[in-house]
XYZ file of C-alpha atoms in Angstrom:
307
model
C -36.916 -57.306 -28.805
C -32.895 -57.738 -28.634
C -32.249 -56.954 -31.873
C -34.168 -53.484 -31.797
C -32.524 -52.446 -28.882
C -28.638 -53.575 -30.928
C -30.078 -51.661 -33.973
C -31.099 -48.548 -31.999
C -27.589 -49.283 -30.222
C -26.316 -48.661 -33.923
C -28.098 -46.203 -35.177
C -27.056 -43.966 -32.179
C -24.188 -44.931 -31.560
C -22.123 -41.797 -31.961
C -24.493 -39.621 -29.716
C -24.356 -42.328 -27.182
C -20.107 -41.991 -27.140
C -20.890 -38.038 -26.625
C -22.580 -38.753 -24.088
C -20.962 -41.002 -22.129
C -17.937 -38.212 -22.967
C -19.948 -35.522 -21.902
C -20.891 -37.246 -18.617
C -17.110 -38.178 -17.633
C -15.866 -34.698 -18.401
C -18.686 -33.398 -16.074
C -17.848 -35.779 -13.191
C -14.648 -34.401 -13.642
C -15.305 -31.185 -13.123
C -17.492 -31.870 -10.207
C -14.315 -34.294 -8.232
C -12.155 -30.726 -9.201
C -14.758 -28.383 -8.145
C -15.025 -30.926 -4.610
C -11.131 -30.729 -4.018
C -11.009 -27.079 -4.984
C -13.700 -26.256 -2.382
C -11.730 -28.140 -0.187
C -9.212 -26.521 0.009
C -10.165 -23.036 -0.460
C -12.350 -23.815 3.087
C -9.216 -24.902 4.472
C -7.098 -22.228 3.716
C -10.384 -19.562 4.921
C -10.124 -21.513 8.043
C -6.571 -20.764 8.730
C -6.589 -17.148 7.506
C -9.193 -16.712 9.798
C -6.807 -18.934 12.642
C -4.513 -16.361 12.010
C -6.989 -13.097 11.935
C -8.281 -14.616 15.216
C -5.136 -14.981 16.641
C -2.812 -11.916 15.334
C 0.041 -11.983 17.019
C 0.447 -15.631 17.560
C 1.267 -15.426 13.426
C 2.337 -11.984 12.818
C 6.141 -11.680 12.109
C 6.329 -9.045 14.864
C 6.840 -12.484 16.872
C 8.151 -14.840 14.743
C 11.515 -15.185 17.196
C 8.764 -16.273 20.163
C 6.809 -19.012 18.870
C 10.931 -20.657 17.300
C 12.041 -20.585 20.997
C 11.272 -22.802 23.866
C 11.356 -21.056 26.875
C 12.469 -22.415 30.413
C 10.379 -20.514 32.933
C 11.853 -21.311 35.810
C 15.006 -20.138 34.699
C 12.828 -16.908 33.207
C 13.078 -15.719 30.105
C 16.547 -14.995 28.914
C 15.269 -12.972 25.780
C 13.381 -10.655 27.763
C 16.227 -10.236 30.759
C 18.508 -9.219 27.790
C 16.165 -6.274 26.738
C 15.668 -5.156 30.065
C 19.953 -4.830 30.632
C 20.235 -3.152 27.167
C 17.573 -0.686 28.229
C 19.765 0.195 30.527
C 22.724 0.292 28.799
C 24.676 3.355 28.275
C 24.452 3.060 24.622
C 20.532 3.656 25.015
C 20.409 7.694 26.273
C 17.307 9.484 26.815
C 17.704 13.064 27.018
C 14.654 16.029 28.455
C 11.794 17.227 25.723
C 9.615 19.338 26.285
C 7.137 21.745 24.471
C 6.011 25.452 24.621
C 2.975 25.177 26.411
C -0.267 27.590 25.285
C -2.899 29.286 26.746
C -6.246 27.645 25.505
C -7.076 30.851 23.294
C -3.753 30.312 21.596
C -3.595 26.792 21.318
C -7.618 27.129 19.674
C -6.275 29.112 17.126
C -3.228 27.337 16.030
C -5.749 24.381 15.815
C -8.440 26.179 13.574
C -5.109 27.715 11.631
C -3.939 24.682 10.596
C -7.094 22.701 9.870
C -7.824 25.648 7.018
C -4.669 25.077 5.986
C -4.762 21.249 5.886
C -8.343 21.505 4.470
C -7.205 23.406 1.543
C -5.277 20.337 0.448
C -6.765 18.345 -2.914
C -5.838 15.540 -5.090
C -4.846 17.398 -8.308
C -3.772 15.420 -11.004
C -3.638 18.904 -13.626
C 0.029 20.478 -12.798
C 2.301 23.194 -14.598
C 5.597 23.063 -15.664
C 6.920 25.286 -14.030
C 9.638 24.284 -12.083
C 10.026 23.241 -8.105
C 13.214 24.424 -5.954
C 14.870 21.152 -5.006
C 15.923 22.797 -1.513
C 12.106 23.081 -1.102
C 11.317 19.814 -1.517
C 14.089 18.639 0.667
C 12.692 20.613 3.579
C 9.160 18.987 2.750
C 11.136 15.388 2.760
C 12.894 15.876 5.863
C 9.168 17.168 7.623
C 7.623 13.305 6.162
C 11.295 11.628 8.037
C 10.185 13.181 11.677
C 7.296 11.157 11.777
C 7.297 8.066 14.479
C 8.499 4.586 13.194
C 7.943 1.077 14.727
C 11.227 0.752 17.210
C 12.786 4.122 15.482
C 13.691 2.195 12.186
C 12.475 4.467 9.893
C 11.752 1.987 6.893
C 10.753 4.787 4.130
C 13.323 5.881 1.191
C 12.159 8.739 -0.817
C 13.518 9.023 -4.424
C 12.805 12.061 -6.167
C 12.651 11.601 -10.583
C 13.385 15.203 -12.316
C 14.657 13.231 -15.339
C 11.976 13.390 -17.743
C 13.149 10.051 -19.700
C 12.808 8.400 -16.315
C 9.656 10.269 -16.087
C 8.393 8.893 -19.081
C 9.380 4.999 -18.577
C 7.660 5.356 -15.028
C 4.768 6.772 -16.825
C 4.416 3.938 -19.821
C 5.275 1.306 -16.707
C 2.176 2.714 -14.823
C 0.024 3.057 -18.264
C 0.460 -0.548 -19.506
C -0.711 -2.176 -15.791
C -3.043 0.486 -15.067
C -4.808 -0.368 -18.731
C -5.244 -4.012 -17.062
C -6.648 -2.960 -13.976
C -9.229 -0.906 -15.539
C -10.334 -2.937 -18.325
C -9.922 -6.632 -15.999
C -8.981 -5.918 -12.891
C -11.070 -3.388 -11.431
C -14.555 -5.100 -10.585
C -17.525 -3.156 -11.374
C -17.811 -1.486 -8.039
C -14.885 -0.283 -7.907
C -15.397 1.533 -11.503
C -18.697 3.284 -10.525
C -16.361 4.534 -7.284
C -13.804 6.419 -9.248
C -16.550 7.753 -11.424
C -16.831 10.517 -10.011
C -12.844 10.790 -9.556
C -13.039 10.836 -13.871
C -10.168 8.770 -13.572
C -8.953 6.474 -16.583
C -5.434 4.549 -17.088
C -4.338 7.164 -18.611
C -1.623 9.269 -16.072
C -0.114 12.185 -17.365
C 0.337 13.744 -14.229
C 3.758 11.581 -14.224
C 5.449 13.703 -17.068
C 3.769 16.738 -16.870
C 5.016 17.311 -13.117
C 8.156 19.234 -12.532
C 8.884 15.894 -10.939
C 7.883 12.997 -8.926
C 8.189 11.621 -5.724
C 8.579 7.547 -4.812
C 8.128 6.209 -1.516
C 9.729 2.871 -1.414
C 8.981 1.427 1.789
C 11.295 -1.787 3.382
C 10.469 -4.520 5.729
C 14.131 -5.192 6.529
C 17.480 -3.336 6.537
C 20.870 -3.939 7.048
C 23.741 -2.916 9.392
C 27.110 -3.866 9.620
C 25.964 -6.599 7.353
C 23.475 -7.893 9.842
C 19.721 -7.739 8.414
C 17.751 -6.395 10.902
C 13.684 -6.312 10.904
C 11.843 -2.852 10.263
C 8.714 -3.354 12.482
C 5.590 -1.874 11.545
C 6.704 -0.544 8.487
C 3.768 -0.197 6.780
C 2.235 2.140 8.920
C 5.354 3.606 9.479
C 5.716 4.648 5.601
C 1.755 5.682 5.420
C 2.159 8.300 8.457
C 5.055 9.764 6.663
C 3.723 10.403 3.562
C 0.497 11.673 5.627
C 3.516 14.491 7.010
C 4.716 14.940 3.374
C 1.215 15.913 2.032
C 0.856 18.366 5.003
C 4.370 19.957 4.249
C 3.767 19.896 -0.074
C 0.432 21.803 0.897
C 2.017 24.125 3.123
C 4.205 25.718 0.146
C 1.647 25.315 -2.361
C 2.233 23.032 -4.314
C -0.130 19.869 -4.886
C 0.244 16.133 -5.752
C -1.632 12.972 -5.880
C -1.349 10.205 -4.046
C -0.809 6.799 -5.993
C -0.558 3.621 -5.580
C 0.707 1.807 -8.453
C -0.592 -1.728 -8.614
C 2.136 -4.417 -10.484
C 4.260 -1.974 -10.994
C 6.844 -1.696 -8.028
C 9.168 -4.390 -9.373
C 9.842 -3.020 -13.198
C 10.056 0.776 -11.844
C 12.136 -0.455 -8.854
C 14.780 -2.048 -11.978
C 14.489 1.234 -13.643
C 16.034 3.357 -11.017
C 18.105 0.892 -9.649
C 16.935 0.143 -6.190
C 17.773 -2.716 -3.919
C 15.642 -5.778 -4.194
C 14.205 -4.819 -0.222
C 12.645 -1.991 -1.388
C 8.645 -1.932 -2.499
C 6.776 1.123 -4.231
C 4.388 2.152 -1.605
C 3.167 5.852 -3.345
C 3.589 7.441 -6.667
C 3.632 11.437 -5.978
C 3.680 13.650 -8.445
C 4.669 17.227 -7.223
C 4.620 20.610 -8.806
C 2.042 23.606 -9.048
C -1.552 23.123 -10.317
C -2.207 23.687 -13.666
C -3.818 27.317 -14.921
C -6.737 24.999 -15.856
C -6.674 22.678 -13.132
C -9.789 21.338 -11.744
C -10.511 18.889 -9.052
C -14.475 17.363 -8.262
C -16.480 19.247 -6.230
C -16.444 16.718 -3.694
C -16.866 17.587 0.484
C -15.478 15.735 3.450
C -16.796 13.926 6.382
C -18.282 16.467 9.437
C -17.002 15.637 12.872
C -19.689 13.933 13.971
C -19.011 11.661 10.917
C -15.593 10.726 11.963
C -15.479 10.999 15.813
C -16.299 9.739 18.922
C -15.599 11.123 22.026
C -16.136 8.611 24.742
């Protein structure tokens, strides 16, 4: 019996070796999966804690987590804030707006809605030149946007130069090709099908110019670093106003947010490192053959609730 087992082991020695190797590899795989899942679970729990206690971990409140306040002595920072609000340099001035009769208000509201309802994202541009002074006024309008603590965390970079726009287009298309072929999931691509977009972005070089909107999480004043509060929301509101301003003068654009292109474009244009690319907006007149998707906007009862 023993001799038969030894003979069997000799004959199948190579196969037994492979079974042992595969078994060991599978065991290692299981260990790594266990460690990864445990780590992912801890990260998920940490993220959930952050989401549930957003203010405590938000950079908006970073100083409060590092400062121990003696309650018996009051809050030094808040007391200083109250004193600063009374400072002569923080002046408030009178403010008012014209007050219209209800019928005039309705007309103005309706007229404005009809104007902005004509706005569409357009990807087909005429090469006709866009007057610089018109763009300047539109960007000034965008600059009236509210911002956290009035930090105005935006920078609008207008690129007319054709060579720079071709270089930017190459940067964007290289990344977009990867997005469409590998990064985007099935659902994302299915939703984009009705828009008929691809990784090719002719409009970057075909439009007369592009506006690159950069956001800054902080700024420097007299060599001292200061935070820009709510900079993401502030820049987004400014871009919304810019879209309305461009539409008002008969210009079109498409709101592009090129993924992973910011650093390369920032270096190309010599922008400072703390500026992050938020939007890329080609700007111009629609071409004579321009088309847009046959889409319809939600009615009021689908986007608004009065309580």
